[in-house]
Every structure is written in C-alpha cells, then in structure tokens.
Amino acid sequence: EADREKAVLLFDECDALVHARGTARESEAARSADRMVNLLLQHMELFNGLILFTSNHAEGLDPAIDRRLALKLEFPMPGEDERRLLWEKHMPAKLPLAEDMDLGLLAARYALSGGLIKNAVAEAVRSLAATCLRNSDIPE
C-alpha cells in the first residue's frame, strides 16, 4: 500500500525495531524479534519509496541496515549558541520571564538537547499553571 500511495515511511526511534540481531538468542521473544528485523530488511529492499529512520542509539542498529541506507545524517548536540536559541524558541511568547532569568546562562550551564530544553519549558509552564490554579478561586 505504501508503494501504491507513494508514501514516505518514517520509523521514529527505529532502534526499538531494527536492533542488532543475534544479541539475545536465549528466548523465543528474542528470536521472534530477530525474525521481524529480517522481514523489515527484506521489505526495505522491495520498497521503491523514501524511508526515514530516526534514532538516538544508532550504535544499536543491525549492521545490515547500513548497506540499505543511501544517506546517514548525524545531528550533534547543540552548542551553547544553539541552546540559547532553543530556549528562546520554546519560551511561550506571552509568558513574562522573571527579571533574573538569563537564558544565556541556562544555555552555558546545561548542555541539553533540543528535546530536553523543550520538555523543561513545558514542565515549567505546567508547574506555573498548577501553581496559579492552586492560588486562585477557580475549582479544579
């Protein structure tokens, strides 16, 4: 169906699916997982469209995947300047920052990925909303 629809297939966090085979043969579940990897690799050979794999753990992928990939891109951890931009990007525009909030200092002090920065901002906003809710007369 993906061929017929000219679909782009995306396997996010593909290391969960295309793990290195033969690393744990002691259980039926491990042998079954290896068979699934075999099947996926075979179907990759037959698919005429674009397949994208993402992973934070490329070292755990089956080596047979390498010869089926036309291109591999690595996105390194952001540097300090990129982290500052990420902090700025993820801050809600209408949310005033405390006077002592220094996004440059956060970027310099904490070598976080873009995803972790996004999660930190989201958690701070959730915490602020919960505090505001607790301190108001609005019933939960």
XYZ file of N, CA and C in Angstrom:
420
model
N 0.828 -1.194 0.000
C 0.000 0.000 0.000
C 0.868 1.253 0.000
N 1.973 1.244 0.754
C 2.863 2.402 0.791
C 3.442 2.675 -0.594
N 3.796 1.622 -1.335
C 4.275 1.791 -2.711
C 3.190 2.410 -3.581
N 2.007 1.883 -3.482
C 0.896 2.353 -4.302
C 0.576 3.824 -4.032
N 0.639 4.227 -2.785
C 0.314 5.596 -2.384
C 1.506 6.536 -2.482
N 2.657 5.997 -2.876
C 3.903 6.782 -2.921
C 4.163 7.474 -1.571
N 3.979 6.722 -0.519
C 4.117 7.237 0.843
C 5.579 7.321 1.246
N 5.851 8.215 2.160
C 7.140 8.275 2.835
C 6.946 7.547 4.158
N 7.780 6.573 4.421
C 7.688 5.814 5.668
C 8.662 6.401 6.684
N 8.178 6.660 7.887
C 9.012 7.181 8.962
C 8.990 6.194 10.117
N 10.170 5.742 10.502
C 10.326 4.879 11.668
C 11.070 5.686 12.718
N 10.314 6.359 13.582
C 10.907 7.164 14.642
C 11.377 6.234 15.748
N 12.531 6.537 16.317
C 13.133 5.677 17.348
C 13.279 4.253 16.822
N 13.821 4.136 15.624
C 13.881 2.849 14.929
C 14.735 1.811 15.638
N 15.589 2.235 16.555
C 16.431 1.255 17.251
C 15.589 0.254 18.030
N 14.358 0.620 18.362
C 13.468 -0.324 19.043
C 13.006 -1.422 18.102
N 13.039 -1.143 16.801
C 12.557 -2.099 15.808
C 13.687 -2.781 15.053
N 14.705 -2.049 14.699
C 15.790 -2.578 13.866
C 17.056 -2.747 14.719
N 16.910 -3.421 15.824
C 18.035 -3.680 16.717
C 18.980 -4.699 16.088
N 20.169 -4.771 16.600
C 21.137 -5.757 16.115
C 20.615 -7.157 16.419
N 20.541 -7.975 15.382
C 20.046 -9.344 15.543
C 21.097 -10.214 16.203
N 20.610 -11.264 16.847
C 21.506 -12.261 17.414
C 22.155 -11.853 18.714
N 21.719 -10.750 19.305
C 22.353 -10.313 20.547
C 21.776 -11.024 21.771
N 20.596 -11.594 21.625
C 19.977 -12.286 22.768
C 19.119 -13.424 22.239
N 19.710 -14.558 21.988
C 19.010 -15.690 21.373
C 18.382 -16.624 22.404
N 18.478 -16.310 23.661
C 18.042 -17.259 24.670
C 16.528 -17.394 24.806
N 15.758 -16.471 24.256
C 14.311 -16.552 24.441
C 13.582 -16.585 23.102
N 12.389 -17.116 23.143
C 11.547 -17.125 21.938
C 11.205 -15.703 21.525
N 11.020 -14.824 22.486
C 10.715 -13.419 22.182
C 11.870 -12.783 21.406
N 13.107 -13.076 21.793
C 14.269 -12.523 21.094
C 14.347 -13.085 19.674
N 14.084 -14.384 19.511
C 14.116 -14.976 18.169
C 13.002 -14.396 17.303
N 11.856 -14.152 17.898
C 10.748 -13.544 17.168
C 11.091 -12.117 16.745
N 11.726 -11.367 17.625
C 12.145 -10.004 17.292
C 13.156 -10.020 16.152
N 14.075 -10.984 16.169
C 15.046 -11.109 15.076
C 14.346 -11.394 13.752
N 13.310 -12.242 13.789
C 12.559 -12.529 12.560
C 11.874 -11.275 12.025
N 11.383 -10.436 12.916
C 10.747 -9.173 12.493
C 11.770 -8.257 11.822
N 12.986 -8.212 12.350
C 14.049 -7.409 11.722
C 14.339 -7.963 10.332
N 14.442 -9.292 10.219
C 14.673 -9.911 8.906
C 13.592 -9.506 7.910
N 12.359 -9.564 8.343
C 11.235 -9.227 7.476
C 11.282 -7.758 7.052
N 11.553 -6.878 7.978
C 11.646 -5.455 7.645
C 12.768 -5.191 6.653
N 13.918 -5.804 6.860
C 15.045 -5.618 5.944
C 14.696 -6.117 4.540
N 14.001 -7.221 4.452
C 13.582 -7.729 3.144
C 12.618 -6.757 2.458
N 11.683 -6.234 3.204
C 10.705 -5.316 2.617
C 11.342 -3.978 2.242
N 12.370 -3.581 2.951
C 13.098 -2.365 2.571
C 13.675 -2.514 1.171
N 14.164 -3.711 0.870
C 14.741 -3.971 -0.451
C 13.697 -3.829 -1.558
N 12.461 -4.160 -1.260
C 11.392 -4.149 -2.255
C 10.695 -2.796 -2.387
N 10.811 -1.959 -1.389
C 10.081 -0.691 -1.370
C 10.763 0.312 -2.297
N 9.969 0.979 -3.134
C 10.517 1.935 -4.097
C 10.437 3.379 -3.625
N 9.967 3.602 -2.410
C 9.799 4.963 -1.919
C 10.890 5.362 -0.945
N 10.612 6.443 -0.253
C 11.547 7.013 0.709
C 11.229 6.478 2.104
N 12.261 5.994 2.787
C 12.129 5.509 4.160
C 13.075 6.334 5.025
N 12.547 6.868 6.110
C 13.346 7.634 7.061
C 13.391 6.886 8.389
N 14.579 6.780 8.932
C 14.770 6.185 10.248
C 15.360 7.253 11.160
N 14.859 7.346 12.379
C 15.469 8.228 13.369
C 15.860 7.390 14.576
N 16.954 7.780 15.208
C 17.422 7.049 16.374
C 18.374 7.907 17.184
N 18.304 7.759 18.480
C 19.298 8.344 19.377
C 20.370 7.314 19.727
N 20.199 6.091 19.205
C 21.111 4.999 19.540
C 21.485 4.224 18.279
N 22.071 4.905 17.319
C 22.411 4.270 16.045
C 23.394 3.114 16.222
N 24.177 3.145 17.288
C 25.141 2.067 17.514
C 24.458 0.733 17.780
N 23.182 0.749 18.147
C 22.462 -0.486 18.431
C 21.712 -1.050 17.238
N 21.826 -0.384 16.080
C 21.111 -0.862 14.892
C 21.816 -2.064 14.275
N 21.046 -2.882 13.606
C 21.611 -4.036 12.917
C 22.553 -3.553 11.819
N 23.739 -4.122 11.712
C 24.698 -3.696 10.679
C 24.152 -3.837 9.252
N 23.213 -4.746 9.027
C 22.654 -4.932 7.686
C 21.865 -3.706 7.226
N 21.471 -2.870 8.164
C 20.720 -1.667 7.781
C 21.631 -0.693 7.031
N 22.917 -0.669 7.362
C 23.854 0.276 6.743
C 23.890 0.164 5.225
N 23.907 -1.034 4.717
C 24.006 -1.180 3.262
C 22.697 -0.849 2.550
N 21.632 -0.674 3.317
C 20.336 -0.313 2.734
C 20.055 1.187 2.837
N 20.934 1.905 3.502
C 20.751 3.346 3.665
C 21.586 4.102 2.637
N 20.927 4.966 1.891
C 21.637 5.770 0.899
C 22.355 6.943 1.563
N 21.828 7.412 2.679
C 22.370 8.600 3.326
C 22.149 8.498 4.828
N 23.166 8.891 5.575
C 23.055 8.944 7.031
C 23.424 10.356 7.471
N 22.561 10.954 8.249
C 22.819 12.286 8.792
C 22.920 12.190 10.306
N 23.929 12.846 10.849
C 24.065 12.891 12.300
C 23.846 14.328 12.746
N 23.012 14.486 13.753
C 22.747 15.789 14.319
C 23.392 15.828 15.699
N 24.515 16.504 15.816
C 25.206 16.533 17.111
C 24.432 17.360 18.130
N 24.817 17.210 19.374
C 24.214 18.018 20.431
C 24.438 19.487 20.106
N 23.440 20.318 20.413
C 23.599 21.749 20.124
C 24.671 22.378 21.005
N 25.375 23.344 20.435
C 26.348 24.119 21.204
C 25.631 25.191 22.005
N 26.396 25.970 22.712
C 25.823 26.986 23.594
C 24.933 27.980 22.841
N 25.394 28.457 21.697
C 24.595 29.422 20.929
C 23.279 28.807 20.461
N 23.351 27.564 19.997
C 22.131 26.884 19.550
C 21.182 26.641 20.721
N 21.741 26.300 21.882
C 20.891 26.065 23.063
C 20.165 27.347 23.471
N 20.860 28.473 23.399
C 20.197 29.745 23.744
C 19.022 29.986 22.791
N 19.248 29.759 21.507
C 18.170 29.927 20.534
C 17.014 28.966 20.812
N 17.338 27.747 21.211
C 16.292 26.773 21.533
C 15.491 27.209 22.760
N 16.179 27.707 23.796
C 15.466 28.214 24.972
C 14.513 29.326 24.544
N 15.013 30.257 23.727
C 14.179 31.378 23.277
C 12.990 30.885 22.445
N 13.242 29.942 21.552
C 12.197 29.432 20.664
C 11.074 28.762 21.437
N 11.424 28.034 22.485
C 10.417 27.259 23.206
C 9.709 28.037 24.308
N 10.209 29.207 24.667
C 9.528 30.022 25.674
C 8.236 30.578 25.076
N 7.117 30.404 25.768
C 5.870 30.984 25.264
C 6.005 32.504 25.134
N 5.569 33.045 24.009
C 5.759 34.467 23.706
C 5.090 35.374 24.728
N 3.948 34.982 25.249
C 3.204 35.851 26.163
C 3.539 35.607 27.626
N 4.491 34.741 27.880
C 4.849 34.431 29.258
C 6.012 35.332 29.679
N 5.773 36.243 30.624
C 6.872 37.119 31.046
C 7.895 36.329 31.859
N 9.156 36.618 31.610
C 10.223 35.957 32.351
C 10.585 36.792 33.572
N 11.009 36.128 34.613
C 11.487 36.836 35.799
C 12.699 37.681 35.414
N 12.884 38.773 36.124
C 13.985 39.681 35.803
C 15.345 39.008 35.893
N 15.467 38.036 36.788
C 16.760 37.366 36.954
C 16.915 36.132 36.056
N 15.940 35.902 35.157
C 16.028 34.765 34.238
C 17.001 35.110 33.119
N 18.046 34.312 32.990
C 19.070 34.539 31.973
C 19.178 33.288 31.100
N 18.569 33.344 29.917
C 18.579 32.182 29.032
C 19.985 31.849 28.557
N 20.828 32.860 28.421
C 22.221 32.616 28.046
C 22.948 31.809 29.107
N 22.669 32.093 30.372
C 23.279 31.349 31.475
C 22.785 29.903 31.472
N 21.481 29.705 31.241
C 20.949 28.335 31.135
C 21.661 27.575 30.021
N 21.813 28.246 28.875
C 22.460 27.611 27.725
C 23.910 27.270 28.024
N 24.596 28.143 28.749
C 26.012 27.923 29.064
C 26.193 26.836 30.115
N 25.296 26.814 31.080
C 25.465 25.920 32.224
C 24.996 24.494 31.958
N 23.953 24.324 31.123
C 23.350 23.000 30.942
C 23.415 22.579 29.487
N 24.216 21.564 29.209
C 24.385 21.044 27.845
C 23.243 20.074 27.533
N 22.074 20.655 27.252
C 20.879 19.852 26.994
C 20.588 19.766 25.505
N 19.900 18.708 25.116
C 19.442 18.566 23.738
C 18.223 19.458 23.530
N 17.859 19.657 22.278
C 16.667 20.437 21.970
C 15.416 19.844 22.591
N 15.301 18.527 22.568
C 14.140 17.864 23.159
C 14.058 18.074 24.659
N 15.201 18.017 25.338
C 15.196 18.226 26.785
C 14.875 19.678 27.134
N 15.337 20.621 26.319
C 15.001 22.036 26.537
C 13.498 22.235 26.368
N 12.951 21.665 25.308
C 11.501 21.767 25.071
C 10.729 21.177 26.251
N 11.155 20.016 26.740
C 10.484 19.376 27.876
C 10.600 20.219 29.136
N 11.767 20.839 29.375
C 11.966 21.667 30.568
C 11.027 22.865 30.547
N 10.901 23.507 29.390
C 9.990 24.654 29.283
C 8.553 24.199 29.498
N 8.161 23.094 28.873
C 6.788 22.592 29.031
C 6.496 22.263 30.485
N 7.441 21.652 31.181
C 7.233 21.318 32.592
C 7.137 22.578 33.437
N 7.946 23.586 33.143
C 7.873 24.846 33.885
C 6.518 25.513 33.686
N 6.014 25.489 32.463
C 4.706 26.087 32.180
C 3.606 25.311 32.904
N 3.678 23.979 32.887
C 2.691 23.166 33.616
C 2.725 23.473 35.117
N 3.925 23.579 35.657
C 4.078 23.863 37.075
C 3.518 25.241 37.418
N 3.796 26.224 36.566
C 3.264 27.565 36.770
C 1.738 27.560 36.714
N 1.180 26.856 35.745
C -0.277 26.777 35.614
C -0.888 26.122 36.841
N -0.272 25.061 37.340
C -0.789 24.379 38.531
C -0.716 25.292 39.750
N 0.362 26.044 39.880
C 0.501 26.985 40.994
C -0.560 28.070 40.913
N -0.773 28.610 39.729
C -1.798 29.639 39.542
C -3.178 29.079 39.870
N -3.429 27.854 39.453
C -4.722 27.219 39.714
C -4.933 27.011 41.218
N -3.896 26.550 41.910
C -3.998 26.330 43.358
C -4.224 27.641 44.110
N -3.656 28.741 43.608
C -3.731 30.029 44.310
C -4.932 30.863 43.906
N -5.816 30.311 43.105
C -6.994 31.071 42.672
C -8.251 30.437 43.230
N -9.353 31.071 42.930
C -10.654 30.543 43.372
C -11.293 29.637 42.338
N -10.582 29.355 41.282
C -11.126 28.521 40.216
C -11.110 27.062 40.688
N -12.276 26.392 40.683
C -12.279 24.982 41.105
C -11.548 24.119 40.081
N -10.907 23.073 40.548
C -10.178 22.175 39.638
C -11.130 21.285 38.889
